[in-house]
XYZ file of N, CA and C in Angstrom:
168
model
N -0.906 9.910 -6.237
C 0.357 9.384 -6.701
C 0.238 7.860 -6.811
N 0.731 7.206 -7.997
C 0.956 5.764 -8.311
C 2.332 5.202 -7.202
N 1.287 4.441 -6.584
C 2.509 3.462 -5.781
C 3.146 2.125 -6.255
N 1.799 1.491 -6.493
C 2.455 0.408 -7.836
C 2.105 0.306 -9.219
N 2.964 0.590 -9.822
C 2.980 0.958 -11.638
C 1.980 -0.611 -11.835
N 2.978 -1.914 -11.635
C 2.290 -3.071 -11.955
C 0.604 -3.206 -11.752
N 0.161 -2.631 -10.727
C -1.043 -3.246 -9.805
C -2.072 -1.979 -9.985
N -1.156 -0.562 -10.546
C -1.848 0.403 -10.337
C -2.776 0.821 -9.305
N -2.249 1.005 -8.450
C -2.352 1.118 -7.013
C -2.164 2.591 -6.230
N -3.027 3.220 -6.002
C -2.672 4.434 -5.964
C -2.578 4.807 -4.301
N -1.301 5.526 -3.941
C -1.215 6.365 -2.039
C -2.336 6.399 -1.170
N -3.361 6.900 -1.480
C -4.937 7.004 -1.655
C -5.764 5.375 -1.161
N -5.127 4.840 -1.835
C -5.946 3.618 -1.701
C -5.043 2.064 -0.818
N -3.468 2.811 -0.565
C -2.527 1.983 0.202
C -2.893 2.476 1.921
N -3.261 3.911 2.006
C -3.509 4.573 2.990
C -5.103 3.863 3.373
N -5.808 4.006 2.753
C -7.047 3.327 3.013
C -7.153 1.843 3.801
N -5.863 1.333 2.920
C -5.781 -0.420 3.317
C -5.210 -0.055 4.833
N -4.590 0.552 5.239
C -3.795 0.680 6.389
C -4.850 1.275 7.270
N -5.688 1.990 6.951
C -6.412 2.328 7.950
C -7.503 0.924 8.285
N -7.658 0.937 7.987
C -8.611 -0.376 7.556
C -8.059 -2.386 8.242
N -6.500 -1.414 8.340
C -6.027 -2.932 9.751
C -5.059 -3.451 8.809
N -4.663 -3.525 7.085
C -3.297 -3.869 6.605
C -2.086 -3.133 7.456
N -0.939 -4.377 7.880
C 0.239 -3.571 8.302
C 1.123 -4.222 7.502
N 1.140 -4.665 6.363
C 2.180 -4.912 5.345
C 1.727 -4.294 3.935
N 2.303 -4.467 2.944
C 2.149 -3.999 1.719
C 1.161 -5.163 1.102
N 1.527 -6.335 1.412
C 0.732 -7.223 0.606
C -0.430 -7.526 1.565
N -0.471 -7.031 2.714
C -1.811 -7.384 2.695
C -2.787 -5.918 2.127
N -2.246 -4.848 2.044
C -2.805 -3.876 1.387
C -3.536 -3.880 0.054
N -2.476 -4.917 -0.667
C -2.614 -5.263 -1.820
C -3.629 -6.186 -2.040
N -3.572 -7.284 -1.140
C -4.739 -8.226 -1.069
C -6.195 -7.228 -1.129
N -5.790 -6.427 -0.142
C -7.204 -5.407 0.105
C -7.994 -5.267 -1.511
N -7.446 -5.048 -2.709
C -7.836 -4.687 -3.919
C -7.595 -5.996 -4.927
N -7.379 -6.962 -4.274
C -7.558 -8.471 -4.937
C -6.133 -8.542 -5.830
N -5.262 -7.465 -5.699
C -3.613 -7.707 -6.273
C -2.741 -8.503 -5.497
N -1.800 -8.631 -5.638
C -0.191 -8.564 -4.776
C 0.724 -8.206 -5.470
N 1.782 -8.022 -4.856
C 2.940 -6.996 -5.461
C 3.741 -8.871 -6.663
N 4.308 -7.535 -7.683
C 4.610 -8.301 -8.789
C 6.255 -7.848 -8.567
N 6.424 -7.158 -9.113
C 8.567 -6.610 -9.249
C 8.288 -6.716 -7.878
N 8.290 -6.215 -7.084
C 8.533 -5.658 -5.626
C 8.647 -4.263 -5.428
N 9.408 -3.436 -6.504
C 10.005 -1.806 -6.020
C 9.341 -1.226 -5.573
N 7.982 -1.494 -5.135
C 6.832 -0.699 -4.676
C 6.680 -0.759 -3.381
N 7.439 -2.104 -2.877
C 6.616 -2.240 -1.252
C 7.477 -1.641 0.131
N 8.436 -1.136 -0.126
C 9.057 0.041 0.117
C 8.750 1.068 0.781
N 8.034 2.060 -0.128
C 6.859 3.030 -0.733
C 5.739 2.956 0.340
N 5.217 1.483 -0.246
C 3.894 1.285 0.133
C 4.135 0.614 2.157
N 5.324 0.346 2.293
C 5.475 -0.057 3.570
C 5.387 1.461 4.395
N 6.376 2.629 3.988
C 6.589 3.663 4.369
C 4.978 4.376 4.581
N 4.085 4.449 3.993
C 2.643 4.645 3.457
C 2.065 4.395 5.017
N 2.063 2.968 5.141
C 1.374 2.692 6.038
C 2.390 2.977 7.253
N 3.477 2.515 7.923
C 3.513 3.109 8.426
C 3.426 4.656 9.262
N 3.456 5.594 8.447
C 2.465 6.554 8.715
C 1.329 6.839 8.597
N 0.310 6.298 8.635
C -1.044 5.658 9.070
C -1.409 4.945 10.181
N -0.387 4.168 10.712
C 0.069 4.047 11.694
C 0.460 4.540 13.202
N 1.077 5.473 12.712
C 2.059 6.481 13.127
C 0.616 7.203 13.572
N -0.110 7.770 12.991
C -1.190 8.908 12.755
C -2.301 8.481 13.904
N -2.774 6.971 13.544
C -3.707 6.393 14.549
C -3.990 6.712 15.749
C-alpha cells in the first residue's frame, strides 16, 4: 500500500524505516532521501511506525 502519493513511499518501506530506529515520519522519510511534501501522509505513516514499535 502507497503511504505517500508525493514521495511514493510504500507501508513496506515506512515499516522498514521504523524498524531500523525512525520514530517519526520524517525521519522515515529521510531514510529514502525524501521528506513529506502536503503532509496527509504522516498520520498514516506515524500510525505505521508506531506499531513497529508496539511489535518490538
Amino acid at each position: 500500500m502507497v503511504v505517500c502519493v508525493c514521495n511514493a513511499i510504500r507501508e513496506c518501506q515506512v515499516r522498514e524505516a521504523a524498524r531500523a530506529g525512525a520514530t517519526t515520519a520524517c525521519q522515515a522519510y529521510r531514510c529514502y532521501g525524501r521528506q513529506a511534501k502536503c503532509g496527509q501522509c504522516v498520520a498514516f505513516a506515524r500510525e505505521i511506525i508506531e506499531q513497529e514499535r508496539a511489535a518490538a
